[in-house]
Coordinates of C-alpha atoms and ligand atoms in Angstrom, one line a residue:
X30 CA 21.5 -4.3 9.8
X31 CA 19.6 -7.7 9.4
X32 CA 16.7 -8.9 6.9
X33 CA 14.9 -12.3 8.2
X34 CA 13.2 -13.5 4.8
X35 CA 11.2 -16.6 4.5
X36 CA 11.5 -19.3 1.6
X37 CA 15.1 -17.8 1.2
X38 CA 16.0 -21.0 -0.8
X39 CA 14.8 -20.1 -3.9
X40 CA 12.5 -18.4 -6.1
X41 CA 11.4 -14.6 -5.1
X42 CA 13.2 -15.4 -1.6
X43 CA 16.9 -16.1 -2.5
X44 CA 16.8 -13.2 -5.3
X45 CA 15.5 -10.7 -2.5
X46 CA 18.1 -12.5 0.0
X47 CA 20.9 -11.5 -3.0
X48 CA 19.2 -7.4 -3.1
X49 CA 19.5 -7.4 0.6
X50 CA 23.0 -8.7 0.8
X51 CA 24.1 -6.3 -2.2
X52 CA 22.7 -3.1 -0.2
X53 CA 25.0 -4.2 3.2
X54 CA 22.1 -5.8 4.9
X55 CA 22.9 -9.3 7.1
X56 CA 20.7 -12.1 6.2
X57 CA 18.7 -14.4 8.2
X58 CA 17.9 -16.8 5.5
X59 CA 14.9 -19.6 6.7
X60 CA 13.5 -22.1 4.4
X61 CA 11.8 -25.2 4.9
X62 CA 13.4 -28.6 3.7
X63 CA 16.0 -27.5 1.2
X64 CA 18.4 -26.3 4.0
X65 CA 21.5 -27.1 1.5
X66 CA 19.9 -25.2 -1.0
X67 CA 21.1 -21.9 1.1
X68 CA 25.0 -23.2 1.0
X69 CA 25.8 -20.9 -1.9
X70 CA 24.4 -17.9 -0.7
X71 CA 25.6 -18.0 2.8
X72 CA 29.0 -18.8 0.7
X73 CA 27.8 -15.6 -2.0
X74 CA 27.2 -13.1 1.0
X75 CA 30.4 -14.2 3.2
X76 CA 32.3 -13.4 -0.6
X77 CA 31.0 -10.0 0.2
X78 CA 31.7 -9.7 4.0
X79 CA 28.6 -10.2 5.1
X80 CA 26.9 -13.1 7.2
X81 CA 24.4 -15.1 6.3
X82 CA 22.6 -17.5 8.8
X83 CA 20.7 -20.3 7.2
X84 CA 17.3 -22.1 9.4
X85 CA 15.2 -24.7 8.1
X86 CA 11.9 -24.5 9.8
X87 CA 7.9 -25.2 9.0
X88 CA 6.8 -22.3 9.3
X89 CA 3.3 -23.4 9.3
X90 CA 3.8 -24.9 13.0
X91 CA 3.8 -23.0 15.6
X92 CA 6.3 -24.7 17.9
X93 CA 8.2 -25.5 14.8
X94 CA 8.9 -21.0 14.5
X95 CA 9.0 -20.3 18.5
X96 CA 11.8 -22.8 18.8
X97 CA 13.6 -21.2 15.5
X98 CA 12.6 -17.6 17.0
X99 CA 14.5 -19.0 20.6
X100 CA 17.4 -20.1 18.3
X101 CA 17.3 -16.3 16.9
X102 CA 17.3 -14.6 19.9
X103 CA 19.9 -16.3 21.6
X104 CA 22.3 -14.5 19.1
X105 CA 21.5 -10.6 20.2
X106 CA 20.4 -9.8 16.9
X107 CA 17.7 -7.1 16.0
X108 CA 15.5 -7.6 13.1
X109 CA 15.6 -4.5 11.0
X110 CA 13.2 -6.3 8.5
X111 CA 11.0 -8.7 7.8
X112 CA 10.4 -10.6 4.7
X113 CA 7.4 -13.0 5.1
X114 CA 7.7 -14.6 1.6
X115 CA 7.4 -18.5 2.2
X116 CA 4.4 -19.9 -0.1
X117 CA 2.8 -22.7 -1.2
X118 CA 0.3 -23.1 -3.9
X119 CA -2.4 -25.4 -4.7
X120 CA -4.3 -26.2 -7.5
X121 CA -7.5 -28.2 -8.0
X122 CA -11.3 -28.1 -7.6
X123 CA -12.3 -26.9 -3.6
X124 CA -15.2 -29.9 -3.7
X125 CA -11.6 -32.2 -4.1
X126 CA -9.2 -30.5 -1.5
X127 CA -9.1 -32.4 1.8
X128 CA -9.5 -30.5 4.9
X129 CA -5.7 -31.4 5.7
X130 CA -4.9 -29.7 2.2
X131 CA -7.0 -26.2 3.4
X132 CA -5.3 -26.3 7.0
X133 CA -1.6 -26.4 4.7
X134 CA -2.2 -23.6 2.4
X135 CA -4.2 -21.4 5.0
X136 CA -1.3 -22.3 8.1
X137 CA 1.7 -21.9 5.4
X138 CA 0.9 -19.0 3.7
X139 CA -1.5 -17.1 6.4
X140 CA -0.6 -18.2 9.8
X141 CA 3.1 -18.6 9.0
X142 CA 2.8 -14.9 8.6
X143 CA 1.3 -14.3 12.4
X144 CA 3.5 -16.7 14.0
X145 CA 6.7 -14.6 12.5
X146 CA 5.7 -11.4 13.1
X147 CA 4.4 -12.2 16.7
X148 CA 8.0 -13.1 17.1
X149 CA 9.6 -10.5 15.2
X150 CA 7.6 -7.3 16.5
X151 CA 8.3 -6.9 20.0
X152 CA 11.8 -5.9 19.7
X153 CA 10.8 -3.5 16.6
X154 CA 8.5 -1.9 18.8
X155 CA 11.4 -1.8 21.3
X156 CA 13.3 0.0 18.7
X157 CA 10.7 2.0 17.4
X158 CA 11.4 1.0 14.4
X159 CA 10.8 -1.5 11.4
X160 CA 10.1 -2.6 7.6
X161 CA 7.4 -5.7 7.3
X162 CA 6.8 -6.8 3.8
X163 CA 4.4 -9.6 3.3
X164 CA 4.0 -11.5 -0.3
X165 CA 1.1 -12.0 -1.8
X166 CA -0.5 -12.4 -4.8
X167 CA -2.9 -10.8 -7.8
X168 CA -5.6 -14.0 -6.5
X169 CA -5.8 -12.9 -3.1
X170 CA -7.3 -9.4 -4.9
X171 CA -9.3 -10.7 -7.7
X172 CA -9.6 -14.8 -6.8
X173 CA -8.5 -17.9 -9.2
X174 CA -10.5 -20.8 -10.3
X175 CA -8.9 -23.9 -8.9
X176 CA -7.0 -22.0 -6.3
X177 CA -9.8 -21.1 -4.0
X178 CA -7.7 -21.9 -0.9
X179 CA -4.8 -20.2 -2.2
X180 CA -6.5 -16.9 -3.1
X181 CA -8.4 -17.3 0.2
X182 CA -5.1 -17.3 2.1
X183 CA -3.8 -14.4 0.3
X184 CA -7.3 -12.1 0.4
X185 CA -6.0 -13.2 4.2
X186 CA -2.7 -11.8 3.9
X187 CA -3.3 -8.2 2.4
X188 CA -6.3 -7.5 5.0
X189 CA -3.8 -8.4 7.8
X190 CA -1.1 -6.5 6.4
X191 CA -3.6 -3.1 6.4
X192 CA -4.6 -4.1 10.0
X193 CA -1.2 -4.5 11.3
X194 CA 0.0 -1.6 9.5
X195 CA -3.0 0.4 11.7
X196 CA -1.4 -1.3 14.8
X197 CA 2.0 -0.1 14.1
X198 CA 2.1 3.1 12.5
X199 CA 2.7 5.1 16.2
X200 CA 6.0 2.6 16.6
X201 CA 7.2 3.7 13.1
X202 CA 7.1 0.2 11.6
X203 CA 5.6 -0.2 8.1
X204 CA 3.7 -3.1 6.9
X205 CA 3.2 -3.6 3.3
X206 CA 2.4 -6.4 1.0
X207 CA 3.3 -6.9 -2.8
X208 CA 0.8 -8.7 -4.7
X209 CA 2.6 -10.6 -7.6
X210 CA 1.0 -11.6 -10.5
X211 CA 3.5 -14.2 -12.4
X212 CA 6.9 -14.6 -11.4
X213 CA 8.9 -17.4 -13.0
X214 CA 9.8 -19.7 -10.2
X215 CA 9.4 -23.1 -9.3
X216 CA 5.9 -22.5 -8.4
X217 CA 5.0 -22.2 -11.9
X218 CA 6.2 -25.2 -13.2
X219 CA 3.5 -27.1 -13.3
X220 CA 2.5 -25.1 -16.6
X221 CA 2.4 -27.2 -19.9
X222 CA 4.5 -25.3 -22.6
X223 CA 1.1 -24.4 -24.1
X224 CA -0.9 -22.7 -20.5
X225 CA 2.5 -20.6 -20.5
X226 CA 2.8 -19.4 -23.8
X227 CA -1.4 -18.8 -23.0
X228 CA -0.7 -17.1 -19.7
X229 CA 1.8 -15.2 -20.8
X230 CA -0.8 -13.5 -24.2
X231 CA -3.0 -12.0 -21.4
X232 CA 0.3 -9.9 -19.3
X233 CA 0.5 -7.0 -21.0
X234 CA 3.9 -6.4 -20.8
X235 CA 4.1 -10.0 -22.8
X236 CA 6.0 -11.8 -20.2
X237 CA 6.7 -13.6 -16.7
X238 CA 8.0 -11.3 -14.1
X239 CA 11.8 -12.3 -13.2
X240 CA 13.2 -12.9 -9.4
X241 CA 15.6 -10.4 -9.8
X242 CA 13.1 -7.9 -10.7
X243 CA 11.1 -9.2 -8.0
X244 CA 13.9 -8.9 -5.3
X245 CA 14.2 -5.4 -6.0
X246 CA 10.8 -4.2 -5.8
X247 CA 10.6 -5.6 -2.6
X248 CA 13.9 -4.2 -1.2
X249 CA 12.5 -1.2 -2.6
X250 CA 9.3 -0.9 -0.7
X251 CA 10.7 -2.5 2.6
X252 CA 13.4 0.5 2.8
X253 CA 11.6 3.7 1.2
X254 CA 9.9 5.9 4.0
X255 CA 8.1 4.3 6.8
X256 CA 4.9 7.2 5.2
X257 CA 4.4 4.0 2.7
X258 CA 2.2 2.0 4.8
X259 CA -0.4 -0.6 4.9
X260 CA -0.6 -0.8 1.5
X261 CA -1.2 -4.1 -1.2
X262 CA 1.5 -3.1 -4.2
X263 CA 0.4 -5.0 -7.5
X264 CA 3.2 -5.6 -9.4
X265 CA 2.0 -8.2 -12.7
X266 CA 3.4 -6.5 -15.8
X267 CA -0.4 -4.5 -16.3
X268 CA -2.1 -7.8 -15.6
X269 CA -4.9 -8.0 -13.1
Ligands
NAP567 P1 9.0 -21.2 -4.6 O1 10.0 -21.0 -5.7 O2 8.1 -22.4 -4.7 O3 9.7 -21.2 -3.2 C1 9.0 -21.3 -2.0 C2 9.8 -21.1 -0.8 O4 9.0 -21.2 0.4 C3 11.0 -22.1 -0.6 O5 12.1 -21.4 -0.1 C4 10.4 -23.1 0.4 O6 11.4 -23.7 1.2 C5 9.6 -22.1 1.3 N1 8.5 -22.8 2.0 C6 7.5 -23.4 1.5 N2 6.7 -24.0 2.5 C7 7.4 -23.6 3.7 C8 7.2 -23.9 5.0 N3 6.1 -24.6 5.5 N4 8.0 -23.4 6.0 C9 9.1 -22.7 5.6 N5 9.4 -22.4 4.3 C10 8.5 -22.9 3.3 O7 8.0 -20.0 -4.5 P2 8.0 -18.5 -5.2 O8 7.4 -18.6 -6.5 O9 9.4 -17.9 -5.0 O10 7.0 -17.8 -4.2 C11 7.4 -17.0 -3.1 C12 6.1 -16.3 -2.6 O11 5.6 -15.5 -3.6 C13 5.0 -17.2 -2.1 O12 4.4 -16.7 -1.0 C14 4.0 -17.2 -3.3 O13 2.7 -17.4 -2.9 C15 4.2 -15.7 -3.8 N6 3.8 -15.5 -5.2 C16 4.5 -16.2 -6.2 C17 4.1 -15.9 -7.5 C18 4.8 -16.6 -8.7 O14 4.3 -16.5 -9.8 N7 5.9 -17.3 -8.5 C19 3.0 -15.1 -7.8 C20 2.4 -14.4 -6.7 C21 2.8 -14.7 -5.4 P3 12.0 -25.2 0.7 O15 12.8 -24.9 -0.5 O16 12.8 -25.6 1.8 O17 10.8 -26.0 0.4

């Protein structure tokens, strides 16, 4: 069995890359510029006698993922699921953000999404079978300040993961998204000491989610019953 997960490098990707592996699954591991960065997990999941086969690809071209998909296909492999979990975030006033800026977030984290499940779906359907999982986030329910593009993309992600799901329900594939609220990753370095400690007083479970926690809730929901469908799962520790 093979999982193709996006932004496998690290973060939420390489620790649901590492629940994958430790279930059995192979890994088709694709990030974007920190190719050497998957070294140690293709070495970690060979340890195990598994394969792992690392890509680097921007996602958020289009001819950038149909020539990675080509690569893909030429190996005969069938795509039991897929983890659309590449992100980038972005943080300032919308009167400041360039229109290049908007096209990044709204191609990376929302059309990145399209151009891998166009890909990825006809031989699912050929199978009949299938797990999508799409990440998202607690802004693309509720909307941040400062992250209008961000939670824009996102609101984008959960309404196309209900509409897919619609779309391939009768080819018993499920679509699902996890909305996150604060994982500690890379994304949140940005965070003075002080915004953390701040963030952190308004989770009510009283801390960041972890990647490892993370990574299983998502192998979780992409290999329960295809019945679980369509749906945006919020996992933030109580706090959205
Ligand atoms: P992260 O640690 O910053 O990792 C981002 C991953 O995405 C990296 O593997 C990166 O590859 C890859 N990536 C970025 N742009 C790409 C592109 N154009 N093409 C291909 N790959 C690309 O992020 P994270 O915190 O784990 O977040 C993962 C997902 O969870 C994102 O969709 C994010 O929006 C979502 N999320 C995160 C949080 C949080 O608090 N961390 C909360 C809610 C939702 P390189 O290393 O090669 O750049």
């Amino acid at each position: 069995m093979y999982a193709l997960i996006t932004g496998a490098s690290r973060g939420i990707g390489l620790a649901t890359a590492k629940e994958f592996a430790a279930h059995g699954y192979n890994i088709i591991a694709i990030c974007h510029k920190n190719i050497n960065d998957l070294s140690p997990l293709v070495d970690e999941i060979l340890r195990q006698g598994g394969h792992c086969l690392p890509f680097s690809c921007d996602l958020s071209d289009p001819k950038e993922v149909f020539a990675l998909w080509d690569a893909i296909s030429d190996l005969n492999i069938n795509i039991d699921v897929l983890i659309n979990n590449a992100g980038i975030s972005h943080i300032g006033l919308l009167q400041d953000m360039s229109n290049d800026e908007w096209m990044n977030i709204i191609n990376t984290n929302l059309s990145s999404i399209f151009y891998m499940c166009k890909a990825v779906i006809p031989g699912m359907i050929n199978r009949q079978r299938g797990h999508i999982v799409n990440i998202s986030s607690v802004w693309g329910n509720v909307g941040a300040s400062c992250e209008v593009a961000y939670s824009a993309s996102k609101g984008g992600v959960n309404s196309f993961t209900k509409a897919l799901a619609k779309e391939l329900a009768p080819s018993d594939i499920s679509v699902n998204a996890v909305a996150f609220g604060t994982i500690d990753t890379d994304m949140n370095k940005f965070l003075s000491s002080d915004d953390r400690l701040s963030l952190i007083k308004d989770i009510p479970a009283g801390r960041m989610g972890t990647t490892t926690e993370a990574g299983k809730i998502i192998y979780d929901i992409a290999t329960t019953s295809n019945y679980l469908t369509g749906q945006v799962i919020t996992v933030d520790g109580g706090w959205c």
